Coordinates of C-alpha atoms in Angstrom, one line a residue:
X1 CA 87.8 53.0 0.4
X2 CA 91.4 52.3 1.3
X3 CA 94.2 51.8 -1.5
X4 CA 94.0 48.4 -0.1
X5 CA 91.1 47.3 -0.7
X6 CA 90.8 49.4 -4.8
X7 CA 94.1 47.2 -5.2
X8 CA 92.3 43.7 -4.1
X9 CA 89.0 44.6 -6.2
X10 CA 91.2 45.4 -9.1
X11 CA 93.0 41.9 -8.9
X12 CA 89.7 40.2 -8.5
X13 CA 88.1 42.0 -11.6
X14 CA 91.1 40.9 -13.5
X15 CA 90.5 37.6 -12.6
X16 CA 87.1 37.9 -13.7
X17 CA 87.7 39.4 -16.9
X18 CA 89.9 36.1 -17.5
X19 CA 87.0 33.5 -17.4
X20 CA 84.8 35.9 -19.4
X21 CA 87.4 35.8 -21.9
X22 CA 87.6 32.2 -21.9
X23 CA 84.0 32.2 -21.8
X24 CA 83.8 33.9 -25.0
X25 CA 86.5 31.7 -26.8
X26 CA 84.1 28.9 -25.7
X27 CA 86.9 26.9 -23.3
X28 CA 85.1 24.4 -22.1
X29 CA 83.0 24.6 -18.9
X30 CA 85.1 22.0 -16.4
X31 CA 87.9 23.5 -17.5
X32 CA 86.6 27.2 -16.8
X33 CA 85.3 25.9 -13.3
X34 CA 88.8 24.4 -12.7
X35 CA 90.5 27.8 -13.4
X36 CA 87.9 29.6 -11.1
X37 CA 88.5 27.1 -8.0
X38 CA 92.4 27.6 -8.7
X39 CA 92.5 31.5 -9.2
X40 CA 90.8 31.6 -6.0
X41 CA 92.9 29.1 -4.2
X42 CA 95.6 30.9 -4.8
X43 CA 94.3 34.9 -5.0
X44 CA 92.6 33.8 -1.1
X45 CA 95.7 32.6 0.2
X46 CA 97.5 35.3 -0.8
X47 CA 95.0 37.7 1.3
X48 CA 95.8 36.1 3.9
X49 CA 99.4 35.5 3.4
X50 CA 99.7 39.4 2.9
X51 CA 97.6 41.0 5.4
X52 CA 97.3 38.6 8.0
X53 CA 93.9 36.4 9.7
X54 CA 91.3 39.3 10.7
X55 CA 92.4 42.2 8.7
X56 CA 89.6 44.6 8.0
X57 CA 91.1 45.2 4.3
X58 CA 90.0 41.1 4.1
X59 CA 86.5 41.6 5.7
X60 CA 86.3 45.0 3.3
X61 CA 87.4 42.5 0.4
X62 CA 85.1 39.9 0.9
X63 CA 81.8 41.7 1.4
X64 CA 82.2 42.9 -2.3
X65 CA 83.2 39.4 -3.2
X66 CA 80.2 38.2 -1.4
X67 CA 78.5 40.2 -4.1
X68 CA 79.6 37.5 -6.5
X69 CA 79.5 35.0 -4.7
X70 CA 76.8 35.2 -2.5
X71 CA 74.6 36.7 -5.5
X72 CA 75.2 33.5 -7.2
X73 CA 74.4 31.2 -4.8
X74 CA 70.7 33.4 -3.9
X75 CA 70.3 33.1 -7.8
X76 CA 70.5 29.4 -7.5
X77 CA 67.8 29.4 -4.7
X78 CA 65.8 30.9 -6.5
X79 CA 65.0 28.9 -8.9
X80 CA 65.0 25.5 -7.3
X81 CA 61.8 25.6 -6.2
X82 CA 60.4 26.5 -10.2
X83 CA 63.2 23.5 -11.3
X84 CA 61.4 21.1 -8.8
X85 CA 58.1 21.6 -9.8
X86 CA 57.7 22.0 -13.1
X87 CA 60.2 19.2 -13.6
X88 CA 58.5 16.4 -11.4
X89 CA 54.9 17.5 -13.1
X90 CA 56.4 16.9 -16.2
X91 CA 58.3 14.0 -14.8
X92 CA 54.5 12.2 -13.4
X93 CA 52.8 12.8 -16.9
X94 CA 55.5 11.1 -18.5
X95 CA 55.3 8.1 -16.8
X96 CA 51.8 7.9 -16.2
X97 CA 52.8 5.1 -14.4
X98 CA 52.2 5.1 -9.9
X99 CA 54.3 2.2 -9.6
X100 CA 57.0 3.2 -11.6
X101 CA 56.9 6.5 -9.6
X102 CA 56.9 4.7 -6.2
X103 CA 60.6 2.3 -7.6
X104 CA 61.8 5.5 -8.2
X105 CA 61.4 7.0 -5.1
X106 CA 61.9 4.1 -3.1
X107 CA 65.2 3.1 -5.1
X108 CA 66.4 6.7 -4.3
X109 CA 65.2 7.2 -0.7
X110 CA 66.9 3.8 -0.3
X111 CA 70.3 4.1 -1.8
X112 CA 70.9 8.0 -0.2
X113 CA 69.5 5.5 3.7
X114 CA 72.1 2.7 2.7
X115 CA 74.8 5.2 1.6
X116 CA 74.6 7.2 5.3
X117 CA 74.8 4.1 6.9
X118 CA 78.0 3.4 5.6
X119 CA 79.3 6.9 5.7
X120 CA 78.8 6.5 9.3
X121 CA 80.5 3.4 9.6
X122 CA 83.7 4.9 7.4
X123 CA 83.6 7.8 9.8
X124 CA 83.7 5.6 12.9
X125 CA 87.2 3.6 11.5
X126 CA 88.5 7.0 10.6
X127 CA 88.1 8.8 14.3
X128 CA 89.5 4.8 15.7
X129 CA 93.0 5.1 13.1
X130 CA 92.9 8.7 14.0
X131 CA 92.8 8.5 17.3
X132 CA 90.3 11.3 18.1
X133 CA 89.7 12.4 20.9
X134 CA 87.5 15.7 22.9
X135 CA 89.1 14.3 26.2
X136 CA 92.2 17.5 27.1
X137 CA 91.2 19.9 24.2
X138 CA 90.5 23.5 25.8
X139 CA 87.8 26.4 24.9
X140 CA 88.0 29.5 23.4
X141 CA 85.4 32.2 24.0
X142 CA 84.3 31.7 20.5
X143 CA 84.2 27.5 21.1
X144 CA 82.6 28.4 24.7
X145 CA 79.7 30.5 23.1
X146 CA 79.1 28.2 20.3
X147 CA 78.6 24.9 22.7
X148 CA 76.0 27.2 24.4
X149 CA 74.0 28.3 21.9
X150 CA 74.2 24.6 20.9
X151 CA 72.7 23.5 24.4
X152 CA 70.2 26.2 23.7
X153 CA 69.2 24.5 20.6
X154 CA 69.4 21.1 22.4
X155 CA 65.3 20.8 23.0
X156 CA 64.8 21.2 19.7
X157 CA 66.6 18.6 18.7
X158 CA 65.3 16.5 21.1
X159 CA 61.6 17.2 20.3
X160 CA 62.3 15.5 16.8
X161 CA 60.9 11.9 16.0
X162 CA 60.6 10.2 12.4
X163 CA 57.0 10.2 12.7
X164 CA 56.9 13.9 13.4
X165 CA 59.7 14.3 10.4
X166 CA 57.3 12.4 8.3
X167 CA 54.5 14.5 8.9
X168 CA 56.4 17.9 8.4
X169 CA 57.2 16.5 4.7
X170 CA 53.5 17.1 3.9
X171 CA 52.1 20.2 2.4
X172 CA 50.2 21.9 4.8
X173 CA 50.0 25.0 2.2
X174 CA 52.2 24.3 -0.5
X175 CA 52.0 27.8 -1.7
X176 CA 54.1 29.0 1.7
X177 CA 56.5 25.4 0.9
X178 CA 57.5 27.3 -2.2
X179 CA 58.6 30.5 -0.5
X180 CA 61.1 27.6 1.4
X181 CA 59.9 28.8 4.6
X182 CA 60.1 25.4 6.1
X183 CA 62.8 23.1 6.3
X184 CA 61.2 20.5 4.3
X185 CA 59.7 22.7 2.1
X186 CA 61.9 20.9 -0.7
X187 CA 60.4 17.7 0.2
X188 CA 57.0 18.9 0.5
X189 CA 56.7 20.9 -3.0
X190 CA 57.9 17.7 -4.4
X191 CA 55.2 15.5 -2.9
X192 CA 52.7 18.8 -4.2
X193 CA 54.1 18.3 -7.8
X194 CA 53.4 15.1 -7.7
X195 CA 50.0 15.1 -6.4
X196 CA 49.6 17.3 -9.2
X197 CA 50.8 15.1 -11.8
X198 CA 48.7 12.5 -10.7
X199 CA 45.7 14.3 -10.6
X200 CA 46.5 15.5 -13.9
X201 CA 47.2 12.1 -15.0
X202 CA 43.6 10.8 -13.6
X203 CA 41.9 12.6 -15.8
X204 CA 43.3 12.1 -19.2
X205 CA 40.9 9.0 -20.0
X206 CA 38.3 11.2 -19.1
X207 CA 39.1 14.7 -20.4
X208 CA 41.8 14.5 -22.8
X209 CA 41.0 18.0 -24.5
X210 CA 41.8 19.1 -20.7
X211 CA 45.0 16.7 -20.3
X212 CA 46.4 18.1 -23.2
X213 CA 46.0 21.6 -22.7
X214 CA 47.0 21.7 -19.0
X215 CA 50.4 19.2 -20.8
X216 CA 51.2 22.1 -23.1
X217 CA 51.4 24.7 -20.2
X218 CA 53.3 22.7 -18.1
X219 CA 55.7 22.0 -21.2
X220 CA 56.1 25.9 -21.9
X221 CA 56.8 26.4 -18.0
X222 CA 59.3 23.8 -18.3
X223 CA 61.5 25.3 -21.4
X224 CA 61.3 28.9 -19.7
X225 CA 62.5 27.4 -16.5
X226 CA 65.5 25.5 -17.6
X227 CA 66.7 28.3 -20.0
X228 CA 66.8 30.3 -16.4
X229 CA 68.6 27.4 -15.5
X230 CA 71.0 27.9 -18.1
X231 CA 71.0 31.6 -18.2
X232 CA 72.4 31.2 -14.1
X233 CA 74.6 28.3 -14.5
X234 CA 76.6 30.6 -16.7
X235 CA 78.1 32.4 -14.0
X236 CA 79.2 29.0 -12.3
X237 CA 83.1 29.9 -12.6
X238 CA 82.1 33.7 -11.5
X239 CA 80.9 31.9 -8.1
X240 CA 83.2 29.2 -7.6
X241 CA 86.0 32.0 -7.9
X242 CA 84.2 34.6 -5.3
X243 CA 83.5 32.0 -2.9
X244 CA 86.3 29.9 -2.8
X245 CA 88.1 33.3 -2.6
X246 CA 86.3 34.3 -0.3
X247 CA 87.0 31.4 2.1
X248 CA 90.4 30.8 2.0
X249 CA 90.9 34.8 2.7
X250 CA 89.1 34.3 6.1
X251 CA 90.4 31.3 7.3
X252 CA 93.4 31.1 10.5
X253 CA 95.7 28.5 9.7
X254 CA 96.7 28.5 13.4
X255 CA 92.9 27.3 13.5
X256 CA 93.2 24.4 11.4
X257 CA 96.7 23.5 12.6
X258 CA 94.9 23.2 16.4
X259 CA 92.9 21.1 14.8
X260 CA 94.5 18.9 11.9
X261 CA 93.7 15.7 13.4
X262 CA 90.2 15.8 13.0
X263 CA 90.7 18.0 9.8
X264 CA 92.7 14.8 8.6
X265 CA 90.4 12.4 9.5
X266 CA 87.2 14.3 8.2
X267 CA 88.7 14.2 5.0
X268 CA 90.0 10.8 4.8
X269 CA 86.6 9.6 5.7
X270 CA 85.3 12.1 3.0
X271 CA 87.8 10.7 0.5
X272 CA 86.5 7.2 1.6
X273 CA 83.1 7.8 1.0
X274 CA 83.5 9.5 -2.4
X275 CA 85.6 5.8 -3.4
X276 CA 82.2 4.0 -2.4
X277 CA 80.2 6.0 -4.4
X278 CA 82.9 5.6 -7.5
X279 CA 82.7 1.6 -6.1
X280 CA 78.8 1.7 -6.7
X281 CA 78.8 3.5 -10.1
X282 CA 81.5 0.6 -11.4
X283 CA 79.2 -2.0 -9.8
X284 CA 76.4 -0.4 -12.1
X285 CA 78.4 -0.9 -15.1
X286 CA 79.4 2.5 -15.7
X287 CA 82.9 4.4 -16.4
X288 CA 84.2 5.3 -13.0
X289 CA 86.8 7.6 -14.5
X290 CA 84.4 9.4 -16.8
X291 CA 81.9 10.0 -14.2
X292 CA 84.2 12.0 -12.0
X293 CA 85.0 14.4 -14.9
X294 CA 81.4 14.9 -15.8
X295 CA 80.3 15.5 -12.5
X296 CA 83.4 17.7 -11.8
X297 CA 82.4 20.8 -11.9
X298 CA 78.8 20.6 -9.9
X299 CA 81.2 18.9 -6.7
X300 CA 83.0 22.3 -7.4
X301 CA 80.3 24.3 -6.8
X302 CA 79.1 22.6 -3.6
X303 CA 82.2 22.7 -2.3
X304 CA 82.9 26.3 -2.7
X305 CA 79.6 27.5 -1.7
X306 CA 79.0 24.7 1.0
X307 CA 75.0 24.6 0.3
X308 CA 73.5 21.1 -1.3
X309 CA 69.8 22.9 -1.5
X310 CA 72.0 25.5 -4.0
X311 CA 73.0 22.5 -5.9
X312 CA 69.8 21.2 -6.8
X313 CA 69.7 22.6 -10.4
X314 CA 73.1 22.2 -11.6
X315 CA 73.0 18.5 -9.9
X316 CA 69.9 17.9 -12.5
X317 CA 71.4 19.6 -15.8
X318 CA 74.6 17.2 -15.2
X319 CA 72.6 14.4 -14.9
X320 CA 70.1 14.3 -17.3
X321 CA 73.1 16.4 -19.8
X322 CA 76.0 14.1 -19.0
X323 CA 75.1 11.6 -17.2
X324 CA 72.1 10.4 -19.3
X325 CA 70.0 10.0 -16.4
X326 CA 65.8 10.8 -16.7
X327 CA 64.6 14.5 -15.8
X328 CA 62.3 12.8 -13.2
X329 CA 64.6 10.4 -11.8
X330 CA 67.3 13.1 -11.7
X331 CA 65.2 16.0 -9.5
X332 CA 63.9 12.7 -7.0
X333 CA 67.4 12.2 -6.5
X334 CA 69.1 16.2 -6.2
X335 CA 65.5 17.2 -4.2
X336 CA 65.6 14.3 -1.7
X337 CA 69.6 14.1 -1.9
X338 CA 69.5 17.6 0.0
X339 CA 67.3 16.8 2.6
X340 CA 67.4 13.0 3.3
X341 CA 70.5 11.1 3.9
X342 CA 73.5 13.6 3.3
X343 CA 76.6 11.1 3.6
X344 CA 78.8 14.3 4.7
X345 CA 76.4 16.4 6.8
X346 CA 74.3 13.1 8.3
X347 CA 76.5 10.6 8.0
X348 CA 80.1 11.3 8.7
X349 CA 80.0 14.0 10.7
X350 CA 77.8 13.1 13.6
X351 CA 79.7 9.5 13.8
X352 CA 82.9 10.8 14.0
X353 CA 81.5 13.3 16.7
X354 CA 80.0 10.8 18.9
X355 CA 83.0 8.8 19.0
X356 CA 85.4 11.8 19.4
X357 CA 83.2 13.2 22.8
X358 CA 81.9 9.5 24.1
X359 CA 85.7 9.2 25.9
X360 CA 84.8 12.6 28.1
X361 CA 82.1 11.3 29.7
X362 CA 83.8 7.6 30.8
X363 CA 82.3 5.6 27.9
X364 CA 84.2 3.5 25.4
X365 CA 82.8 4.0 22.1
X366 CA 84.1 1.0 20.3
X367 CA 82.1 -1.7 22.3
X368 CA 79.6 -3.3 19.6
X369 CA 76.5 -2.0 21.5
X370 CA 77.7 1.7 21.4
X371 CA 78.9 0.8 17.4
X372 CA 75.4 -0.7 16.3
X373 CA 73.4 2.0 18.2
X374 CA 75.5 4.9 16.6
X375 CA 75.1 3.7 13.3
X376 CA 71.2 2.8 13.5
X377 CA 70.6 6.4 15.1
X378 CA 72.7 8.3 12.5
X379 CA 71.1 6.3 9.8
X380 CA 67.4 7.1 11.1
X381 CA 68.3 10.9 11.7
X382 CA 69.6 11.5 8.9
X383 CA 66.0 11.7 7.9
X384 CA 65.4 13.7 10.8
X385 CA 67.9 16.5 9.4
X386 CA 65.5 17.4 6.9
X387 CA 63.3 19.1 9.5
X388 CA 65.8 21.5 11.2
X389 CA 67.7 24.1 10.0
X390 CA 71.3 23.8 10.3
X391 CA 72.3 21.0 8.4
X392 CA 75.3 19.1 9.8
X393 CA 74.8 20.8 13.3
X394 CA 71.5 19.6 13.9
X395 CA 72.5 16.0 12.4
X396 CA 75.1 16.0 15.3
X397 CA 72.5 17.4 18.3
X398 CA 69.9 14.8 17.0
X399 CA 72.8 12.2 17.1
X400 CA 74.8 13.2 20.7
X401 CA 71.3 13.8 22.4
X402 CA 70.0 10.2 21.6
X403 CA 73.4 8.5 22.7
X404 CA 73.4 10.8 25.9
X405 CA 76.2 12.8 25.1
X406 CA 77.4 15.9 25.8
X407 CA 76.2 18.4 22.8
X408 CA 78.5 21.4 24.3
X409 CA 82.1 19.5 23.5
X410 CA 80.9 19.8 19.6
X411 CA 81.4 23.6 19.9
X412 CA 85.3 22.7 20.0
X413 CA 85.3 22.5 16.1
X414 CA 84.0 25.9 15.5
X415 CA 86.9 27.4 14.1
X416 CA 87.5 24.5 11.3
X417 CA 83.4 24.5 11.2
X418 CA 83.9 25.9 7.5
X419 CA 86.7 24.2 5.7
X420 CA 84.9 20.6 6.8
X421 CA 81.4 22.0 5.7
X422 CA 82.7 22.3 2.2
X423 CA 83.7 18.6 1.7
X424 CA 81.2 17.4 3.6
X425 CA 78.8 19.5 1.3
X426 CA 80.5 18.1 -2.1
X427 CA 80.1 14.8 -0.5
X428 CA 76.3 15.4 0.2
X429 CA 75.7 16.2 -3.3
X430 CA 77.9 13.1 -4.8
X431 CA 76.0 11.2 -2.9
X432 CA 72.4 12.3 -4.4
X433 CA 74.1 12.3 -7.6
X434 CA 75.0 8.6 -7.2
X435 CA 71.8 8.0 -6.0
X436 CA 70.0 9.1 -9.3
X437 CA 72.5 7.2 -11.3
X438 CA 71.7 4.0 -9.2
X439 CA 68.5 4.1 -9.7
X440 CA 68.6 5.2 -13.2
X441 CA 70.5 2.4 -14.4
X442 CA 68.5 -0.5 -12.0
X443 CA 65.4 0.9 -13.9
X444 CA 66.9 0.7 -16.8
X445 CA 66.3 4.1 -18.3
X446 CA 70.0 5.4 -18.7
X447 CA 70.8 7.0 -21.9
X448 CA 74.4 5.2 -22.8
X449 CA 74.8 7.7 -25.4
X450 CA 74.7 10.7 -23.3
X451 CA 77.0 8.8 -20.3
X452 CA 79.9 8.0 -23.1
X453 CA 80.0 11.1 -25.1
X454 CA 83.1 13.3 -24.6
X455 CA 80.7 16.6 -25.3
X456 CA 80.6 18.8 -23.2
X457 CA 77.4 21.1 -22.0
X458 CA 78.1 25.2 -23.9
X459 CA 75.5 27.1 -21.4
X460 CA 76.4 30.0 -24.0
X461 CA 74.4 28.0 -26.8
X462 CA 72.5 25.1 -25.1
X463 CA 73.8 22.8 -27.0
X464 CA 76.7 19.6 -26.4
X465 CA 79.8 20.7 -28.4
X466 CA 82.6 18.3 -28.7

């Protein structure tokens, strides 16, 4: 272990040792999760500002960091599935109520559709004032090798159809869904909780002695799974720092100077986007302003560790804590929101793609035809996403494939590949959040209490403190 590298750890305990100690004075948790993402900000750039864009002391540095950071993130994932299930049982027994259950869903499925439509359209005006274009821009090895292994994955984007994607969603053997083996495993343990529920519910006329007990249990499973929530959640600020750390160490700024235009316009679209969801909670009669800072510190988290699936339980505790939202309605929203309709992943990102490479093969990609077609096929695949691994790579192959495109050319963005994910994941995760609010506040089950309180959530006591 080089002097280097014992001198890099030591700075990045220290840090640590800083948000335990404000952990322990109870600071507030956005304002801990701020402090993380800047502490990292600035401790990353000065990695690289020190040693330079593919230093081993860096690689050294961020392997043990990954420890943090990447340990987080795997703790996450491991309870989502639990979170899920017990909380969309719960959730069905509640309500007791199928047609309440199918609103729910179809408000939620709807507005995340709805949302990626126009996420696609906002990314299409972007790559027109931008002026992108793939036509001129040269290849790296790395770029070359990553459009082949695209092509390579070109048949199986190809072999995907929405009644296929439906089909995947259900549970084969739900007991393999929860080991997230599949793709859609999310989806499909949520459609197995719910059958659940139901069948619990069926027989509570009949066998209430039954009901009841089999109620109790899946009450206890609850409380033990969201104090696991809570005991993880704690070391938010720990991740956000490691990760965010950890990305701004590796990244080349000759890269992302190659490459600004697109950077640019990714995240003007991004910024766009995020205005129409703000646009949509004002519409419902809700605080934009207040909304951001509650959901703060959850956008942090997606958009240091670029995973919406790792989201999931943090998205429910800050919407059913601060946003007043229902449990139920909350984990339809954060389950489907990282599967179905991703505004970042699905919606953006392919659009602004297809438009970027459409000029390298002769064709004008702001006739109406090419418009409308774009926007219908990124809207219907962003269901198709669920069912591949790969997120926003597989939303573009799905995308260039069906508008005949050239899938290669998207190899060209490897090297910004990561500092567009993270956006595009906090955006995939505001977007579910939104979606939960929506419907929420349609159905009229929004707690106005919890939305205009100033508390905020102490993990260290699970309780709201002012």
């Amino acid at each position: 272990m080089s002097l280097f590298l014992i001198l890099n750890l030591a700075i990045a305990v220290a840090a640590c040792a800083l948000l335990y100690f404000m952990q322990q004075r109870h600071v507030s948790f956005t304002k801990r999760v701020f402090t993380a993402l800047g502490l990292g900000v600035v401790l990353g750039a000065a990695f690289q500002g020190v040693y330079g864009n593919g230093a081993q002391v860096i690689k050294d540095t961020n392997e043990y960091l990954g420890i943090v950071g990447s340990g987080y993130v795997k703790l996450l994932q491991m309870i989502v599935m639990p979170l899920i299930m017990v909380s969309i049982i719960q959730a069905v027994l509640k309500l007791r109520n199928a047609s309440s259950l199918g609103k729910i869903s179809a408000l939620t499925i709807g507005t995340l559709m709805a949302t990626t439509a126009v996420a696609a359209t906002i990314g299409i005006l972007m790559a027109k004032l931008y002026g992108l274009t793939a036509v001129g821009l040269t290849s790296s090895a790395a770029e070359v090798a990553r459009g082949a292994y695209l092509e390579g994955k070109l048949a199986t984007a190809q072999e995907i159809s929405l009644p296929k994607m439906i089909l995947s969603f259900i549970p084969e053997n739900p007991f393999l869904d929860m080991t997230g083996v599949r793709n859609t495993s999310t989806i499909a343990v949520v459609l197995f909780s719910i059958f659940i529920g139901v069948a619990a519910t069926g027989i509570a006329g009949k066998q209430p002695d039954v009901f009841e007990s089999f109620s109790r249990f899946v009450h206890v499973a609850h409380a033990i799974v969201m104090r696991m929530v809570t005991l993880v959640l704690r070391l938010t600020p720990f991740g956000v720092f490691a990760l965010i750390t950890q990305v701004l160490a590796k990244s080349s700024l000759q890269d992302i100077l190659n490459l600004i235009g697109f950077v640019a316009a990714s995240y003007s679209a991004l910024i766009l986007m995020f205005g129409v969801h703000l646009i949509l909670i004002a519409l419902a009669g809700l605080n934009p302003a207040r909304y951001v800072k509650k959901i703060f510190p959850v956008l942090a988290f997606a958009f240091t560790s670029r995973t919406s699936a790792g989201s999931i339980p943090m998205s429910v505790q800050t919407q059913t804590a601060r946003l007043g939202t229902p449990e139920g309605i909350a984990n339809f929203a954060a389950s489907f929101g990282a599967t179905i309709g991703q505004n970042g992943c699905a919606g953006i990102y392919p659009a602004m793609l297809a438009v970027m490479i459409a000029p390298t093969v002769g064709i004008d990609p702001f006739t109406s035809h090419f418009l409308l077609t774009l926007v219908g096929i990124v809207t219907i695949g962003s269901v198709g996403v669920a069912g591949v691994g790969g997120g926003a790579t597989f939303a573009a192959l799905i995308v260039l494939s069906a508008m005949n495109l050239p899938v290669a050319l998207a190899g060209l963005l490897i090297s910004i590949e990561p500092l567009i994910d993270m956006g595009r994941t906090a955006l995939n995760v505001s977007g579910s959040i939104t979606a939960g609010t929506l419907t929420s506040r349609v159905l009229g089950q929004t707690d106005m209490k919890v939305f205009e309180s100033d508390a905020e959530l102490n993990l260290d006591t699970d309780q709201q403190v002012a």
